[in-house]
Short mmCIF file of C-alpha atoms and ligand atoms in Angstrom, two decimals:
data_model
loop_
_atom_site.label_atom_id
_atom_site.label_comp_id
_atom_site.label_asym_id
_atom_site.label_seq_id
_atom_site.Cartn_x
_atom_site.Cartn_y
_atom_site.Cartn_z
CA UNK A 1 -11.35 7.21 26.64
CA UNK A 2 -10.38 5.56 29.93
CA UNK A 3 -10.92 1.93 30.72
CA UNK A 4 -14.12 0.84 32.42
CA UNK A 5 -12.02 -1.31 34.70
CA UNK A 6 -9.43 1.27 35.62
CA UNK A 7 -9.21 2.55 39.20
CA UNK A 8 -9.75 6.11 37.97
CA UNK A 9 -13.18 5.23 36.56
CA UNK A 10 -14.03 3.40 39.72
CA UNK A 11 -13.23 6.32 41.93
CA UNK A 12 -15.60 8.47 39.92
CA UNK A 13 -19.02 8.39 41.44
CA UNK A 14 -17.84 6.24 44.28
CA UNK A 15 -19.05 8.22 47.24
CA UNK A 16 -18.46 5.39 49.68
CA UNK A 17 -14.79 4.99 48.83
CA UNK A 18 -12.25 5.80 51.51
CA UNK A 19 -8.63 5.06 52.28
CA UNK A 20 -7.63 2.54 54.91
CA UNK A 21 -5.80 5.26 56.78
CA UNK A 22 -8.91 7.37 57.31
CA UNK A 23 -9.62 8.02 60.99
CA UNK A 24 -12.48 5.96 62.33
CA UNK A 25 -12.64 7.20 65.92
CA UNK A 26 -11.50 10.30 67.76
CA UNK A 27 -7.99 11.01 68.90
CA UNK A 28 -8.78 10.90 72.65
CA UNK A 29 -6.47 8.35 74.41
CA UNK A 30 -8.71 6.48 76.87
CA UNK A 31 -11.69 6.63 74.59
CA UNK A 32 -9.86 4.63 71.94
CA UNK A 33 -8.98 1.82 74.36
CA UNK A 34 -12.56 1.51 75.60
CA UNK A 35 -13.94 1.73 72.07
CA UNK A 36 -11.58 -0.79 70.59
CA UNK A 37 -12.41 -3.39 73.28
CA UNK A 38 -16.07 -3.00 72.43
CA UNK A 39 -15.24 -3.12 68.76
CA UNK A 40 -13.22 -6.29 69.15
CA UNK A 41 -16.17 -7.99 70.80
CA UNK A 42 -18.54 -6.74 68.15
CA UNK A 43 -16.23 -7.95 65.41
CA UNK A 44 -15.80 -11.37 66.95
CA UNK A 45 -19.55 -11.74 67.33
CA UNK A 46 -20.15 -11.14 63.63
CA UNK A 47 -17.70 -13.77 62.42
CA UNK A 48 -17.89 -15.62 60.21
CA UNK A 49 -19.73 -13.07 58.10
CA UNK A 50 -23.06 -14.14 56.72
CA UNK A 51 -23.68 -14.35 53.00
CA UNK A 52 -25.51 -11.14 52.07
CA UNK A 53 -23.50 -8.94 54.45
CA UNK A 54 -22.56 -5.53 53.10
CA UNK A 55 -19.15 -4.27 54.10
CA UNK A 56 -16.24 -2.18 52.79
CA UNK A 57 -13.43 -4.13 51.13
CA UNK A 58 -9.89 -3.16 50.15
CA UNK A 59 -9.51 -3.53 46.41
CA UNK A 60 -6.37 -3.73 44.28
CA UNK A 61 -6.26 0.09 44.08
CA UNK A 62 -5.65 -0.02 47.90
CA UNK A 63 -8.91 1.84 48.45
CA UNK A 64 -11.98 0.59 50.24
CA UNK A 65 -15.12 -0.05 48.16
CA UNK A 66 -18.56 -1.34 49.19
CA UNK A 67 -19.11 -5.06 48.60
CA UNK A 68 -21.75 -7.68 49.20
CA UNK A 69 -20.68 -11.11 50.43
CA UNK A 70 -21.86 -13.62 47.83
CA UNK A 71 -20.31 -16.79 49.23
CA UNK A 72 -17.88 -17.93 51.89
CA UNK A 73 -15.61 -20.93 52.24
CA UNK A 74 -13.54 -22.30 55.05
CA UNK A 75 -9.81 -22.06 54.57
CA UNK A 76 -8.05 -25.41 54.66
CA UNK A 77 -6.59 -26.35 58.09
CA UNK A 78 -7.91 -23.18 59.68
CA UNK A 79 -9.62 -22.00 62.87
CA UNK A 80 -13.40 -21.77 63.30
CA UNK A 81 -13.64 -18.24 61.94
CA UNK A 82 -11.05 -18.48 59.17
CA UNK A 83 -13.08 -18.01 56.04
CA UNK A 84 -12.47 -16.54 52.65
CA UNK A 85 -15.28 -14.49 51.18
CA UNK A 86 -16.44 -14.21 47.57
CA UNK A 87 -17.50 -10.60 47.17
CA UNK A 88 -19.31 -8.50 44.62
CA UNK A 89 -18.17 -4.86 44.39
CA UNK A 90 -21.58 -3.26 44.22
CA UNK A 91 -20.45 -0.33 42.11
CA UNK A 92 -18.62 -2.42 39.52
CA UNK A 93 -19.43 -5.11 37.01
CA UNK A 94 -19.68 -8.73 38.16
CA UNK A 95 -16.49 -9.61 36.26
CA UNK A 96 -14.56 -8.09 39.17
CA UNK A 97 -16.14 -10.39 41.78
CA UNK A 98 -13.41 -12.24 43.66
CA UNK A 99 -12.35 -14.24 46.70
CA UNK A 100 -10.86 -12.02 49.42
CA UNK A 101 -9.26 -12.64 52.79
CA UNK A 102 -10.82 -11.42 56.03
CA UNK A 103 -8.07 -8.81 56.49
CA UNK A 104 -9.24 -7.03 53.33
CA UNK A 105 -12.63 -6.39 54.92
CA UNK A 106 -13.27 -3.44 57.22
CA UNK A 107 -15.46 -5.06 59.88
CA UNK A 108 -16.30 -1.69 61.42
CA UNK A 109 -18.27 -0.92 58.30
CA UNK A 110 -20.48 -4.02 58.38
CA UNK A 111 -24.04 -3.14 57.48
CA UNK A 112 -27.31 -4.95 57.99
CA UNK A 113 -27.88 -8.36 56.45
CA UNK A 114 -29.76 -8.14 53.18
CA UNK A 115 -33.04 -9.87 52.67
CA UNK A 116 -32.08 -12.12 49.75
CA UNK A 117 -35.68 -12.90 48.86
CA UNK A 118 -36.53 -9.27 48.21
CA UNK A 119 -33.40 -8.85 46.08
CA UNK A 120 -34.14 -11.96 44.05
CA UNK A 121 -37.59 -10.66 43.22
CA UNK A 122 -36.12 -7.44 41.87
CA UNK A 123 -33.61 -9.30 39.68
CA UNK A 124 -36.25 -11.55 38.22
CA UNK A 125 -38.46 -8.58 37.43
CA UNK A 126 -35.58 -6.94 35.62
CA UNK A 127 -35.36 -9.89 33.22
CA UNK A 128 -36.73 -9.12 29.81
CA UNK A 129 -39.44 -11.32 28.35
CA UNK A 130 -36.96 -12.48 25.78
CA UNK A 131 -34.49 -13.60 28.43
CA UNK A 132 -37.26 -15.50 30.16
CA UNK A 133 -38.20 -17.20 26.94
CA UNK A 134 -34.61 -18.12 26.28
CA UNK A 135 -34.23 -19.52 29.74
CA UNK A 136 -37.40 -21.52 29.29
CA UNK A 137 -36.06 -22.94 26.05
CA UNK A 138 -32.57 -23.70 27.22
CA UNK A 139 -31.55 -27.24 27.89
CA UNK A 140 -28.76 -27.56 30.36
CA UNK A 141 -26.89 -30.82 30.39
CA UNK A 142 -27.85 -32.90 33.38
CA UNK A 143 -30.56 -30.43 34.34
CA UNK A 144 -34.22 -30.08 33.54
CA UNK A 145 -35.30 -27.17 31.39
CA UNK A 146 -34.72 -23.98 33.28
CA UNK A 147 -38.06 -22.30 33.84
CA UNK A 148 -38.50 -18.95 35.54
CA UNK A 149 -39.08 -20.66 38.87
CA UNK A 150 -35.72 -22.41 38.85
CA UNK A 151 -33.94 -19.29 37.62
CA UNK A 152 -33.14 -18.24 41.17
CA UNK A 153 -31.49 -21.57 41.75
CA UNK A 154 -29.55 -21.10 38.52
CA UNK A 155 -28.45 -17.61 39.58
CA UNK A 156 -27.41 -18.99 42.92
CA UNK A 157 -25.37 -21.62 41.12
CA UNK A 158 -23.68 -19.23 38.70
CA UNK A 159 -22.79 -16.44 41.09
CA UNK A 160 -19.34 -17.74 41.96
CA UNK A 161 -16.79 -18.04 39.18
CA UNK A 162 -15.78 -21.69 38.75
CA UNK A 163 -12.77 -21.51 36.41
CA UNK A 164 -10.28 -18.79 37.38
CA UNK A 165 -7.93 -18.92 34.39
CA UNK A 166 -7.61 -20.55 31.01
CA UNK A 167 -4.67 -21.19 28.75
CA UNK A 168 -5.40 -20.53 25.08
CA UNK A 169 -2.62 -20.45 22.51
CA UNK A 170 0.14 -18.29 23.90
CA UNK A 171 -2.10 -16.55 26.42
CA UNK A 172 -3.06 -17.25 29.98
CA UNK A 173 -6.33 -15.43 30.53
CA UNK A 174 -8.17 -14.59 33.74
CA UNK A 175 -11.85 -15.38 33.38
CA UNK A 176 -14.72 -13.02 34.19
CA UNK A 177 -17.81 -15.13 34.87
CA UNK A 178 -19.15 -18.57 35.63
CA UNK A 179 -19.46 -21.00 32.73
CA UNK A 180 -21.36 -24.29 33.07
CA UNK A 181 -18.64 -26.75 32.11
CA UNK A 182 -19.61 -30.44 32.49
CA UNK A 183 -19.49 -31.67 36.11
CA UNK A 184 -16.17 -33.48 35.71
CA UNK A 185 -14.50 -30.05 35.47
CA UNK A 186 -15.98 -28.89 38.79
CA UNK A 187 -12.70 -29.19 40.64
CA UNK A 188 -10.63 -27.29 38.05
CA UNK A 189 -9.38 -23.79 38.68
CA UNK A 190 -7.54 -23.67 35.37
CA UNK A 191 -8.43 -25.17 32.00
CA UNK A 192 -6.21 -25.74 28.97
CA UNK A 193 -7.79 -25.08 25.58
CA UNK A 194 -6.57 -26.20 22.19
CA UNK A 195 -6.61 -22.88 20.38
CA UNK A 196 -7.76 -24.49 17.12
CA UNK A 197 -10.48 -27.07 17.94
CA UNK A 198 -11.23 -25.45 21.32
CA UNK A 199 -11.26 -28.78 23.16
CA UNK A 200 -10.46 -28.17 26.80
CA UNK A 201 -8.43 -30.23 29.21
CA UNK A 202 -7.65 -30.34 32.91
CA UNK A 203 -3.91 -30.66 32.66
CA UNK A 204 -1.10 -29.10 30.64
CA UNK A 205 0.33 -32.52 29.70
CA UNK A 206 -3.04 -33.52 28.24
CA UNK A 207 -3.01 -30.40 26.10
CA UNK A 208 0.56 -31.05 24.96
CA UNK A 209 -0.38 -34.60 23.96
CA UNK A 210 -3.47 -33.26 22.19
CA UNK A 211 -1.48 -30.64 20.26
CA UNK A 212 0.73 -33.36 18.81
CA UNK A 213 -2.36 -35.09 17.41
CA UNK A 214 -4.70 -32.22 16.54
CA UNK A 215 -4.47 -31.46 12.85
CA UNK A 216 -6.62 -28.35 12.84
CA UNK A 217 -4.83 -25.05 12.24
CA UNK A 218 -7.92 -22.85 11.86
CA UNK A 219 -11.61 -22.95 12.87
CA UNK A 220 -13.47 -25.80 11.13
CA UNK A 221 -15.47 -23.84 8.55
CA UNK A 222 -15.32 -21.74 5.41
CA UNK A 223 -12.95 -18.83 5.22
CA UNK A 224 -15.28 -16.08 4.03
CA UNK A 225 -12.97 -13.08 4.46
CA UNK A 226 -9.24 -12.51 4.23
CA UNK A 227 -7.49 -9.17 4.39
CA UNK A 228 -3.80 -9.07 5.27
CA UNK A 229 -3.32 -11.35 8.27
CA UNK A 230 -6.97 -11.15 9.31
CA UNK A 231 -9.34 -13.98 8.37
CA UNK A 232 -12.97 -14.68 9.19
CA UNK A 233 -14.32 -18.22 9.26
CA UNK A 234 -17.98 -19.19 9.16
CA UNK A 235 -18.66 -22.26 11.27
CA UNK A 236 -22.03 -23.99 11.02
CA UNK A 237 -23.09 -25.20 14.48
CA UNK A 238 -24.92 -28.13 12.94
CA UNK A 239 -21.90 -29.39 11.03
CA UNK A 240 -19.45 -28.68 13.84
CA UNK A 241 -21.42 -29.29 17.00
CA UNK A 242 -18.51 -29.95 19.35
CA UNK A 243 -16.60 -26.90 18.15
CA UNK A 244 -19.75 -24.77 18.58
CA UNK A 245 -20.30 -26.07 22.10
CA UNK A 246 -16.65 -25.58 23.05
CA UNK A 247 -16.82 -22.03 21.76
CA UNK A 248 -19.94 -21.38 23.86
CA UNK A 249 -18.29 -22.75 27.01
CA UNK A 250 -15.28 -20.55 26.36
CA UNK A 251 -17.33 -17.46 25.54
CA UNK A 252 -19.56 -17.79 28.59
CA UNK A 253 -16.46 -17.20 30.74
CA UNK A 254 -16.58 -13.59 29.48
CA UNK A 255 -20.32 -13.10 28.94
CA UNK A 256 -22.57 -12.58 31.93
CA UNK A 257 -26.12 -12.06 30.78
CA UNK A 258 -26.21 -14.77 28.20
CA UNK A 259 -27.83 -18.14 28.57
CA UNK A 260 -25.75 -20.88 27.10
CA UNK A 261 -27.30 -22.61 24.14
CA UNK A 262 -26.50 -26.26 23.82
CA UNK A 263 -28.53 -26.33 20.68
CA UNK A 264 -25.75 -24.89 18.55
CA UNK A 265 -27.39 -26.31 15.39
CA UNK A 266 -29.42 -23.12 15.10
CA UNK A 267 -26.38 -20.85 14.94
CA UNK A 268 -23.58 -19.79 12.67
CA UNK A 269 -20.34 -18.72 14.33
CA UNK A 270 -18.14 -16.08 12.74
CA UNK A 271 -14.67 -16.59 14.13
CA UNK A 272 -12.10 -13.86 13.56
CA UNK A 273 -8.45 -14.94 13.44
CA UNK A 274 -5.02 -13.40 13.21
CA UNK A 275 -3.05 -15.73 10.95
CA UNK A 276 0.67 -16.52 10.88
CA UNK A 277 2.84 -19.47 9.92
CA UNK A 278 1.72 -21.40 13.01
CA UNK A 279 -1.97 -21.15 12.13
CA UNK A 280 -5.03 -18.96 12.55
CA UNK A 281 -5.34 -17.71 16.13
CA UNK A 282 -8.79 -16.80 17.36
CA UNK A 283 -9.16 -13.15 18.31
CA UNK A 284 -12.91 -13.08 18.85
CA UNK A 285 -16.20 -14.14 17.32
CA UNK A 286 -19.87 -13.45 17.03
CA UNK A 287 -22.74 -15.87 16.71
CA UNK A 288 -25.82 -15.42 14.60
CA UNK A 289 -29.08 -17.31 14.51
CA UNK A 290 -29.73 -18.94 11.15
CA UNK A 291 -33.28 -17.61 11.30
CA UNK A 292 -34.23 -14.78 13.60
CA UNK A 293 -37.83 -13.66 14.00
CA UNK A 294 -36.67 -10.59 15.90
CA UNK A 295 -34.29 -9.46 13.12
CA UNK A 296 -31.26 -10.15 15.29
CA UNK A 297 -28.11 -10.14 13.20
CA UNK A 298 -25.86 -11.01 16.14
CA UNK A 299 -26.51 -13.14 19.23
CA UNK A 300 -23.24 -12.98 21.21
CA UNK A 301 -20.05 -11.07 20.53
CA UNK A 302 -16.69 -11.50 22.20
CA UNK A 303 -13.17 -10.22 21.77
CA UNK A 304 -10.82 -12.34 23.87
CA UNK A 305 -9.34 -10.15 26.63
CA UNK A 306 -5.73 -10.07 25.27
CA UNK A 307 -7.08 -8.59 22.03
CA UNK A 308 -9.56 -6.08 23.49
CA UNK A 309 -9.43 -2.31 22.88
CA UNK A 310 -7.67 -2.74 19.54
CA UNK A 311 -10.70 -2.21 17.31
CA UNK A 312 -11.64 -5.88 16.78
CA UNK A 313 -15.01 -5.42 18.53
CA UNK A 314 -16.04 -2.68 16.13
CA UNK A 315 -14.75 -4.81 13.24
CA UNK A 316 -16.99 -7.71 14.34
CA UNK A 317 -19.98 -5.38 14.69
CA UNK A 318 -19.31 -3.82 11.26
CA UNK A 319 -18.98 -7.33 9.82
CA UNK A 320 -22.38 -8.35 11.22
CA UNK A 321 -23.97 -5.38 9.44
CA UNK A 322 -22.16 -6.18 6.19
CA UNK A 323 -23.75 -9.64 6.32
CA UNK A 324 -27.16 -8.03 6.91
CA UNK A 325 -26.61 -5.77 3.90
CA UNK A 326 -25.87 -8.82 1.75
CA UNK A 327 -29.08 -10.41 3.04
CA UNK A 328 -30.98 -7.23 2.21
CA UNK A 329 -32.23 -7.00 5.81
CA UNK A 330 -31.87 -4.65 8.72
CA UNK A 331 -30.41 -6.12 11.89
CA UNK A 332 -29.94 -5.50 15.57
CA UNK A 333 -27.94 -7.22 18.30
CA UNK A 334 -29.76 -9.52 20.67
CA UNK A 335 -30.59 -7.92 24.02
CA UNK A 336 -29.58 -7.40 26.72
CA UNK A 337 -26.28 -5.77 25.81
CA UNK A 338 -23.50 -5.87 28.38
CA UNK A 339 -21.86 -2.62 29.54
CA UNK A 340 -18.97 -3.14 27.13
CA UNK A 341 -21.32 -4.33 24.38
CA UNK A 342 -23.41 -1.17 24.68
CA UNK A 343 -20.33 1.06 24.62
CA UNK A 344 -19.02 -0.66 21.50
CA UNK A 345 -22.39 -0.54 19.71
CA UNK A 346 -23.02 3.07 20.69
CA UNK A 347 -19.57 3.96 19.35
CA UNK A 348 -20.17 2.07 16.11
CA UNK A 349 -23.67 3.45 15.50
CA UNK A 350 -22.54 7.00 16.27
CA UNK A 351 -19.60 6.81 13.89
CA UNK A 352 -21.51 5.23 11.00
CA UNK A 353 -24.54 7.51 11.24
CA UNK A 354 -22.67 10.75 11.81
CA UNK A 355 -20.27 10.01 8.95
CA UNK A 356 -23.28 9.81 6.65
CA UNK A 357 -24.97 12.90 8.09
CA UNK A 358 -21.76 14.87 7.66
CA UNK A 359 -21.45 14.01 3.99
CA UNK A 360 -25.13 14.15 3.12
CA UNK A 361 -26.66 17.19 1.47
CA UNK A 362 -30.36 17.89 2.00
CA UNK A 363 -32.93 15.95 3.98
CA UNK A 364 -32.53 12.39 5.05
CA UNK A 365 -34.98 10.15 6.86
CA UNK A 366 -34.36 7.47 9.47
CA UNK A 367 -35.67 4.92 7.00
CA UNK A 368 -33.07 6.02 4.43
CA UNK A 369 -30.33 5.83 7.06
CA UNK A 370 -31.53 2.36 7.96
CA UNK A 371 -31.53 1.22 4.32
CA UNK A 372 -27.99 2.51 3.84
CA UNK A 373 -26.51 0.99 7.00
CA UNK A 374 -28.71 -2.06 7.79
CA UNK A 375 -29.03 -0.60 11.30
CA UNK A 376 -32.54 -1.06 12.66
CA UNK A 377 -34.58 2.19 12.77
CA UNK A 378 -35.08 1.93 16.56
CA UNK A 379 -31.31 1.82 17.12
CA UNK A 380 -30.81 4.83 14.84
CA UNK A 381 -33.46 6.79 16.67
CA UNK A 382 -32.05 5.84 20.09
CA UNK A 383 -28.51 6.78 19.03
CA UNK A 384 -29.49 10.14 17.58
CA UNK A 385 -31.73 10.85 20.55
CA UNK A 386 -28.94 10.10 23.00
CA UNK A 387 -26.78 12.59 21.09
CA UNK A 388 -29.65 15.08 21.21
CA UNK A 389 -29.78 15.30 17.43
CA UNK A 390 -33.49 14.59 17.20
CA UNK A 391 -36.29 17.05 17.66
CA UNK A 392 -40.00 16.35 17.59
CA UNK A 393 -41.69 18.87 15.31
CA UNK A 394 -45.24 18.84 14.04
CA UNK A 395 -45.78 15.22 14.98
CA UNK A 396 -42.59 13.83 13.50
CA UNK A 397 -38.95 13.26 14.37
CA UNK A 398 -36.53 15.61 12.65
CA UNK A 399 -32.76 15.15 12.56
CA UNK A 400 -30.89 18.35 13.38
CA UNK A 401 -27.31 18.03 12.21
CA UNK A 402 -25.08 21.03 12.85
CA UNK A 403 -21.64 20.11 11.37
CA UNK A 404 -19.79 21.41 14.43
CA UNK A 405 -21.95 19.34 16.77
CA UNK A 406 -21.44 16.28 14.55
CA UNK A 407 -17.67 16.72 14.71
CA UNK A 408 -17.76 16.99 18.47
CA UNK A 409 -19.78 13.76 18.78
CA UNK A 410 -17.56 11.97 16.29
CA UNK A 411 -14.50 12.86 18.30
CA UNK A 412 -16.13 11.59 21.48
CA UNK A 413 -17.15 8.31 19.81
CA UNK A 414 -13.57 7.03 19.92
CA UNK A 415 -11.49 5.45 17.21
CA UNK A 416 -13.12 3.96 14.14
CA UNK A 417 -11.80 0.45 14.71
CA UNK A 418 -10.52 -1.86 12.01
CA UNK A 419 -12.24 -1.40 8.66
CA UNK A 420 -14.08 -4.23 6.93
CA UNK A 421 -13.01 -4.30 3.29
CA UNK A 422 -16.25 -5.49 1.70
CA UNK A 423 -14.48 -6.41 -1.53
CA UNK A 424 -12.72 -9.19 0.44
CA UNK A 425 -15.96 -10.71 1.74
CA UNK A 426 -17.04 -13.77 -0.21
CA UNK A 427 -20.30 -14.93 1.24
CA UNK A 428 -23.83 -15.90 0.43
CA UNK A 429 -26.62 -15.86 3.02
CA UNK A 430 -27.41 -19.10 4.82
CA UNK A 431 -29.83 -21.48 3.09
CA UNK A 432 -31.11 -24.68 4.63
CA UNK A 433 -29.76 -27.62 2.68
CA UNK A 434 -31.97 -30.50 1.60
N1 ACO B 1 -13.46 0.59 29.01
C1 ACO B 1 -14.01 1.65 28.40
N2 ACO B 1 -14.48 1.61 27.13
C2 ACO B 1 -14.42 0.44 26.47
C3 ACO B 1 -13.84 -0.71 27.06
C4 ACO B 1 -13.35 -0.61 28.40
N3 ACO B 1 -12.79 -1.65 29.02
N4 ACO B 1 -13.89 -1.72 26.16
C5 ACO B 1 -14.49 -1.22 25.05
N5 ACO B 1 -14.80 0.09 25.24
C6 ACO B 1 -15.50 0.98 24.30
C7 ACO B 1 -14.61 2.05 23.74
O1 ACO B 1 -15.41 3.12 23.35
C8 ACO B 1 -14.05 1.34 22.54
O2 ACO B 1 -13.64 2.24 21.54
P1 ACO B 1 -12.20 3.00 21.67
O3 ACO B 1 -11.18 1.95 22.04
O4 ACO B 1 -12.02 3.56 20.32
O5 ACO B 1 -12.40 4.02 22.74
C9 ACO B 1 -15.24 0.56 22.04
O6 ACO B 1 -15.96 0.20 23.21
C10 ACO B 1 -14.94 -0.70 21.26
O7 ACO B 1 -13.60 -0.98 21.23
P2 ACO B 1 -13.05 -2.19 20.36
O8 ACO B 1 -11.58 -2.25 20.57
O9 ACO B 1 -13.54 -2.11 18.97
O10 ACO B 1 -13.80 -3.42 21.05
P3 ACO B 1 -13.18 -4.71 21.76
O11 ACO B 1 -12.39 -5.51 20.78
O12 ACO B 1 -12.54 -4.36 23.01
O13 ACO B 1 -14.53 -5.54 22.00
C11 ACO B 1 -16.40 -6.21 23.23
C12 ACO B 1 -15.69 -5.03 22.59
C13 ACO B 1 -16.68 -7.29 22.19
C14 ACO B 1 -17.76 -5.75 23.79
C15 ACO B 1 -15.48 -6.75 24.35
O14 ACO B 1 -15.39 -5.80 25.36
C16 ACO B 1 -15.93 -8.07 24.96
O15 ACO B 1 -15.72 -9.12 24.38
N6 ACO B 1 -16.51 -8.01 26.17
C17 ACO B 1 -16.94 -9.21 26.88
C18 ACO B 1 -18.15 -9.83 26.23
C19 ACO B 1 -19.28 -8.84 26.06
O16 ACO B 1 -19.63 -8.10 26.96
N7 ACO B 1 -19.89 -8.88 24.87
C20 ACO B 1 -21.05 -8.07 24.54
C21 ACO B 1 -22.27 -8.68 25.12
S1 ACO B 1 -23.75 -8.11 24.39
C22 ACO B 1 -24.05 -9.19 23.10
O17 ACO B 1 -23.36 -10.15 22.97
C23 ACO B 1 -25.15 -8.89 22.15
ZN1 ZN B 2 -7.24 -29.35 18.91
#
C-alpha cells in the first residue's frame, strides 16, 4: 500500500492540481502584454493576502495544489507586502500545513475570501457529543475551562503549528500539529526532549546537562511485557504525573483531534520501547482510561514518526485488545479516529476477523466473534459491512464468507504487524488502591 503522504496519493483525486508550466493565457503577442499589465495591478491590489483566501500553492512535489491561507506574518526587515503565509492544503491532512513564501502562490488563481463564520459553524457541528463533553471537562493551564463557546477561540489558537521540530534520543523529528506547551516555550521552534523522562528543554546544552544527571533508562513504571528487544511499560498517570503530562505534550504534536488531558491521574500509559545497552527507547504508546463508561480500551495511540509503518501500530492495537481479554471485557478505541488511526484499526480488525472466519467451520455469530477477539460488536459489524460480507436476511445480519473473497480482503489488509506473544504478558487489570 502507498503512503498517505506520498505525492502519488495526493495526485489521485486532485482535480485542481496543475503544473507551474501550464499555459494561463493565450499565445497572442500583444494580448499577453496588455493582460499581464492588468494582472500585475490586480496582483498588487490583493497583497498582502487576507487570511481565508483560497489560492493554488506549489508544494514539494513541484505541483500546484489548492490551499487556504490560515495565517500570515511579516518577514523580518521586509517591505510592506512581504509576508509569509501559513497554508492548509485543502485536499490533505492538517499535518502538512506549513509556512510558504509568496512566490510559491499562484496569485492568478486567487479565489473569493471565505466567510470564516460560516465555516466555523460547520466545524463545530461536526464535533461529536463526546468531543464536546471532553472539551467541557478539559482544564487548560492558564485558561478557563474550554466550553463549546470558546472552542472557536481554541481552534483559532491551535491552527498554526508552534513547535516545528523536536529532538528525541537519536532522532530529530518534524512535528505535525500544535501542542499547548506552557507559555514560556512560545518562542521555541525546536524542543529537546530527554528520551527517558520526557522532560523538554529549549536548548541543546540544557539537554546535555540534563542527560548527565537523569538516572532513568526506561519509562517510570512496571515492565509488563518483554519479548526479544521489545518491552512494554505500564505507567500510572497518578504516580507519575509529570511523565504523563510530558508524554501528552509530546503526543499532541502528532495527534490532531485530541484534547489534551492535564488530569493524567485518570489514565494508564502503555509505553512501547526498543531496548539496547543504552536503555529503553520509546517507539510509541497508547493511553487507557482506568475506568471507561463507554468501554474504551484505548484513548490515544501514537507511533513516533521514525518508527511508523513497521507494524508497531498494529502491535499496540493488538496489545490493547489483549488487555481487554484479560479484563474479560470488550473494547473499542475512543473516537474520533484520525485518518491513520482508522486505516490501522480497519487493517487490524479485518485481519483478526477474517483469520477466524477462514478457519471456522459452521455458523458463527457477531457475539461469538466479539467474545473471541474483545472487539466491540459494532466495530465487527462495521468492518464486515465495509467488506460487504454482511447480508440482511429475514430480519437479521448474516455473515457470508466465501474463502476466495476472504483471501482477497486479507491480502488487501496489508501486513499483519508485529505479533503480541501473550505468554510474555504479565499483567493484572487496574484496581484502585486504598
Ligand atoms: N499511508 C498509508 N497507510 C498507512 C500509513 C500511511 N502513512 N500509516 C499507516 N497506514 C496503514 C497501513 O495499512 C498500515 O499497514 P501496512 O504497513 O501493513 O500497509 C497500517 O495503517 C498500520 O501500520 P503500522 O505500521 O502497524 O502502524 P504505525 O506504527 O505506522 O502506526 C498510527 C499507526 C499509530 C496510527 C500512526 O500512524 C500514528 O501514530 N499516527 C499519528 C497519531 C494518530 O493519528 N493516532 C491515531 C489517532 S486515533 C486514536 O488515538 C484513538
Ligand atoms: Zn531525563
